[in-house]
PDB file of C-alpha atoms in Angstrom:
ATOM      1  CA  MET A   1     -22.443 -21.620  18.301  1.00 56.00           C
ATOM      2  CA  THR A   2     -22.778 -18.427  19.458  1.00 60.00           C
ATOM      3  CA  LYS A   3     -20.606 -16.359  20.858  1.00 61.00           C
ATOM      4  CA  HIS A   4     -21.026 -14.341  23.674  1.00 64.00           C
ATOM      5  CA  THR A   5     -20.126 -10.408  24.229  1.00 67.00           C
ATOM      6  CA  LEU A   6     -20.406  -8.629  28.382  1.00 61.00           C
ATOM      7  CA  GLY A   7     -23.899  -7.037  26.785  1.00 62.00           C
ATOM      8  CA  SER A   8     -25.323 -10.700  26.275  1.00 67.00           C
ATOM      9  CA  TYR A   9     -25.258 -10.477  30.543  1.00 69.00           C
ATOM     10  CA  PRO A  10     -28.403  -8.118  32.214  1.00 69.00           C
ATOM     11  CA  HIS A  11     -26.200  -8.087  35.394  1.00 66.00           C
ATOM     12  CA  MET A  12     -22.844  -7.229  33.101  1.00 67.00           C
ATOM     13  CA  LEU A  13     -23.959  -2.941  33.208  1.00 68.00           C
ATOM     14  CA  GLY A  14     -21.376  -0.848  31.618  1.00 72.00           C
ATOM     15  CA  PHE A  15     -18.713  -3.399  30.584  1.00 68.00           C
ATOM     16  CA  GLU A  16     -18.536  -2.358  26.509  1.00 72.00           C
ATOM     17  CA  GLN A  17     -15.337  -0.579  26.917  1.00 69.00           C
ATOM     18  CA  LEU A  18     -13.390  -3.412  28.792  1.00 68.00           C
ATOM     19  CA  GLU A  19     -14.750  -6.268  26.260  1.00 73.00           C
ATOM     20  CA  ARG A  20     -13.529  -3.796  23.056  1.00 70.00           C
ATOM     21  CA  LEU A  21      -9.844  -4.083  25.322  1.00 65.00           C
ATOM     22  CA  LEU A  22      -9.785  -7.656  25.626  1.00 68.00           C
ATOM     23  CA  GLU A  23     -11.087  -7.759  21.467  1.00 71.00           C
ATOM     24  CA  ARG A  24      -8.249  -4.993  21.213  1.00 66.00           C
ATOM     25  CA  THR A  25      -6.507  -7.489  23.426  1.00 62.00           C
ATOM     26  CA  ALA A  26      -6.443 -10.181  20.954  1.00 62.00           C
ATOM     27  CA  LYS A  27      -5.573  -9.240  17.359  1.00 61.00           C
ATOM     28  CA  SER A  28      -2.559  -6.738  19.062  1.00 57.00           C
ATOM     29  CA  GLY A  29      -0.416  -9.530  16.967  1.00 53.00           C
ATOM     30  CA  ASN A  30       1.794  -9.750  19.378  1.00 53.00           C
ATOM     31  CA  GLU A  31       4.541 -12.238  18.159  1.00 68.00           C
ATOM     32  CA  GLY A  32       6.597 -14.711  20.470  1.00 83.00           C
ATOM     33  CA  TYR A  33       9.525 -12.435  20.217  1.00 88.00           C
ATOM     34  CA  PRO A  34      11.563 -10.950  22.780  1.00 92.00           C
ATOM     35  CA  PRO A  35      10.263 -13.392  25.605  1.00 93.00           C
ATOM     36  CA  PHE A  36       9.316 -11.470  28.711  1.00 95.00           C
ATOM     37  CA  ASN A  37       7.911 -12.723  32.767  1.00 96.00           C
ATOM     38  CA  ILE A  38       5.461 -11.041  34.564  1.00 96.00           C
ATOM     39  CA  GLU A  39       5.497 -10.853  38.577  1.00 96.00           C
ATOM     40  CA  GLN A  40       3.716 -10.072  40.797  1.00 95.00           C
ATOM     41  CA  THR A  41       5.859  -8.082  43.306  1.00 95.00           C
ATOM     42  CA  SER A  42       2.952  -7.099  46.333  1.00 94.00           C
ATOM     43  CA  ASP A  43       0.262  -6.999  46.623  1.00 91.00           C
ATOM     44  CA  HIS A  44      -0.450  -4.223  44.517  1.00 92.00           C
ATOM     45  CA  SER A  45       2.853  -3.325  42.078  1.00 95.00           C
ATOM     46  CA  TYR A  46       3.997  -6.029  38.920  1.00 96.00           C
ATOM     47  CA  ARG A  47       7.018  -6.366  36.670  1.00 97.00           C
ATOM     48  CA  ILE A  48       6.857  -6.815  32.680  1.00 97.00           C
ATOM     49  CA  THR A  49      10.222  -8.845  32.117  1.00 98.00           C
ATOM     50  CA  LEU A  50      12.434  -9.143  28.260  1.00 97.00           C
ATOM     51  CA  ALA A  51      14.114 -10.411  27.726  1.00 95.00           C
ATOM     52  CA  VAL A  52      16.443  -8.153  25.466  1.00 94.00           C
ATOM     53  CA  ALA A  53      19.981  -9.226  24.453  1.00 89.00           C
ATOM     54  CA  GLY A  54      21.875  -6.305  22.830  1.00 88.00           C
ATOM     55  CA  PHE A  55      19.621  -4.100  22.661  1.00 92.00           C
ATOM     56  CA  ARG A  56      20.640  -0.635  24.777  1.00 93.00           C
ATOM     57  CA  GLU A  57      18.102   1.731  26.248  1.00 95.00           C
ATOM     58  CA  GLU A  58      18.436   4.229  23.160  1.00 94.00           C
ATOM     59  CA  ASP A  59      17.268   0.607  21.634  1.00 94.00           C
ATOM     60  CA  LEU A  60      13.906   0.086  23.627  1.00 97.00           C
ATOM     61  CA  SER A  61      11.243   3.279  23.950  1.00 97.00           C
ATOM     62  CA  ILE A  62       8.659   2.837  26.018  1.00 98.00           C
ATOM     63  CA  THR A  63       4.991   4.974  25.716  1.00 97.00           C
ATOM     64  CA  VAL A  64       1.842   4.135  27.775  1.00 96.00           C
ATOM     65  CA  GLU A  65      -0.725   5.305  24.008  1.00 90.00           C
ATOM     66  CA  ASP A  66      -4.563   4.684  25.065  1.00 85.00           C
ATOM     67  CA  ARG A  67      -3.828   2.386  28.854  1.00 86.00           C
ATOM     68  CA  GLN A  68      -1.909  -0.327  26.380  1.00 90.00           C
ATOM     69  CA  LEU A  69       1.383  -0.179  27.623  1.00 95.00           C
ATOM     70  CA  VAL A  70       4.523  -1.092  23.821  1.00 95.00           C
ATOM     71  CA  ILE A  71       7.888  -1.086  24.155  1.00 96.00           C
ATOM     72  CA  ARG A  72       9.634  -1.086  21.327  1.00 96.00           C
ATOM     73  CA  GLY A  73      13.027  -2.023  20.026  1.00 96.00           C
ATOM     74  CA  ARG A  74      14.983  -1.265  16.886  1.00 94.00           C
ATOM     75  CA  GLN A  75      18.441  -2.392  16.792  1.00 86.00           C
ATOM     76  CA  HIS A  76      21.365  -0.732  14.157  1.00 77.00           C
ATOM     77  CA  ASP A  77      22.152  -2.458  11.785  1.00 71.00           C
ATOM     78  CA  ASP A  78      25.603  -1.477  11.660  1.00 71.00           C
ATOM     79  CA  SER A  79      26.415  -4.761   9.768  1.00 70.00           C
ATOM     80  CA  ALA A  80      27.623  -3.390   6.758  1.00 76.00           C
ATOM     81  CA  ASP A  81      31.526  -3.101   7.443  1.00 83.00           C
ATOM     82  CA  ARG A  82      31.733  -6.235   9.290  1.00 84.00           C
ATOM     83  CA  VAL A  83      32.098  -9.661   7.463  1.00 88.00           C
ATOM     84  CA  PHE A  84      29.838 -12.369   9.102  1.00 84.00           C
ATOM     85  CA  LEU A  85      31.006 -16.435   8.313  1.00 90.00           C
ATOM     86  CA  HIS A  86      27.708 -17.301  11.010  1.00 90.00           C
ATOM     87  CA  ARG A  87      25.106 -14.863  10.948  1.00 82.00           C
ATOM     88  CA  GLY A  88      23.077 -16.104  13.959  1.00 81.00           C
ATOM     89  CA  ILE A  89      21.732 -13.815  15.745  1.00 76.00           C
ATOM     90  CA  ALA A  90      19.872 -11.563  13.682  1.00 70.00           C
ATOM     91  CA  ALA A  91      19.310  -7.254  14.469  1.00 73.00           C
ATOM     92  CA  ARG A  92      15.203  -7.556  13.856  1.00 83.00           C
ATOM     93  CA  GLN A  93      12.899  -5.133  16.178  1.00 91.00           C
ATOM     94  CA  PHE A  94       9.853  -6.478  17.799  1.00 93.00           C
ATOM     95  CA  GLN A  95       6.810  -4.194  19.449  1.00 94.00           C
ATOM     96  CA  ARG A  96       5.221  -5.743  22.823  1.00 93.00           C
ATOM     97  CA  SER A  97       1.366  -4.271  24.236  1.00 91.00           C
ATOM     98  CA  PHE A  98       0.106  -5.075  27.823  1.00 92.00           C
ATOM     99  CA  VAL A  99      -2.598  -3.341  27.432  1.00 88.00           C
ATOM    100  CA  LEU A 100      -3.966  -1.537  32.084  1.00 91.00           C
ATOM    101  CA  ALA A 101      -6.865  -1.552  33.486  1.00 87.00           C
ATOM    102  CA  ASP A 102      -7.900   1.843  34.778  1.00 86.00           C
ATOM    103  CA  GLY A 103      -5.650   2.510  36.941  1.00 89.00           C
ATOM    104  CA  VAL A 104      -2.302   0.841  36.749  1.00 93.00           C
ATOM    105  CA  GLU A 105       0.229   2.851  36.373  1.00 94.00           C
ATOM    106  CA  VAL A 106       3.744   2.886  34.678  1.00 96.00           C
ATOM    107  CA  GLY A 107       7.044   3.571  37.341  1.00 95.00           C
ATOM    108  CA  GLU A 108       9.982   2.716  36.362  1.00 96.00           C
ATOM    109  CA  ALA A 109      11.966   1.200  33.447  1.00 98.00           C
ATOM    110  CA  ALA A 110      15.529  -0.318  33.937  1.00 97.00           C
ATOM    111  CA  MET A 111      18.558  -2.790  32.081  1.00 97.00           C
ATOM    112  CA  GLU A 112      19.891  -5.128  33.337  1.00 96.00           C
ATOM    113  CA  ASN A 113      22.715  -7.703  32.463  1.00 95.00           C
ATOM    114  CA  GLY A 114      20.705  -7.741  29.205  1.00 94.00           C
ATOM    115  CA  LEU A 115      16.891  -7.537  30.184  1.00 97.00           C
ATOM    116  CA  LEU A 116      14.473  -4.489  31.035  1.00 98.00           C
ATOM    117  CA  HIS A 117      12.666  -3.926  33.678  1.00 98.00           C
ATOM    118  CA  VAL A 118       9.634  -2.454  34.073  1.00 98.00           C
ATOM    119  CA  ASP A 119       7.760  -1.509  37.127  1.00 98.00           C
ATOM    120  CA  LEU A 120       3.640  -1.487  37.170  1.00 97.00           C
ATOM    121  CA  THR A 121       1.688  -0.350  40.096  1.00 96.00           C
ATOM    122  CA  ARG A 122      -1.746  -0.013  41.019  1.00 92.00           C
ATOM    123  CA  ALA A 123      -3.452   2.345  42.802  1.00 87.00           C
ATOM    124  CA  ARG A 124      -6.086   1.045  46.321  1.00 82.00           C
ATOM    125  CA  PRO A 125     -10.011   0.907  45.477  1.00 76.00           C
ATOM    126  CA  GLU A 126     -11.723   2.244  47.181  1.00 82.00           C
ATOM    127  CA  THR A 127     -14.546   1.441  49.310  1.00 86.00           C
ATOM    128  CA  VAL A 128     -17.767   3.279  48.029  1.00 89.00           C
ATOM    129  CA  VAL A 129     -20.913   3.306  49.571  1.00 91.00           C
ATOM    130  CA  GLN A 130     -23.153   5.009  48.124  1.00 91.00           C
ATOM    131  CA  THR A 131     -27.103   4.714  49.791  1.00 93.00           C
ATOM    132  CA  ILE A 132     -29.429   5.861  46.805  1.00 91.00           C
ATOM    133  CA  ARG A 133     -33.095   8.113  47.855  1.00 93.00           C
ATOM    134  CA  ILE A 134     -35.703   6.563  47.126  1.00 94.00           C
ATOM    135  CA  LYS A 135     -38.345   9.343  45.657  1.00 92.00           C
ATOM    136  CA  LYS A 136     -41.606   9.574  46.413  1.00 90.00           C
ATOM    137  CA  GLY A 137     -44.029   9.384  43.529  1.00 76.00           C
TER     138      GLY A 137
END
């Protein structure tokens, strides 16, 4: 079976960066924790919602690194002075990554009822028509 790349399609010029983004996304290793939703809130805006019950705002960090939204969580384990008869809620850390398209900007982030909401907006693309002059040879 032959692996096709975007470069193997003659009409797809200059999409090498997109191909690298797709490969990076496939290798990001996002596991299933924490669960999340992505919803479209308007024609040009989105909201990512992560279920982060047990995390405080100071336990979470949100960064944009090389067109990639990275959300990290690290709970402080304060169980040293506590005795658990059953421990089903573990303090665990996570990292979730989302690759952002050109023009997508991260807006506000808010915590509400154990959910972290991160709002994204996409700039409306300008319609550009360019006429190329043909030189006489």
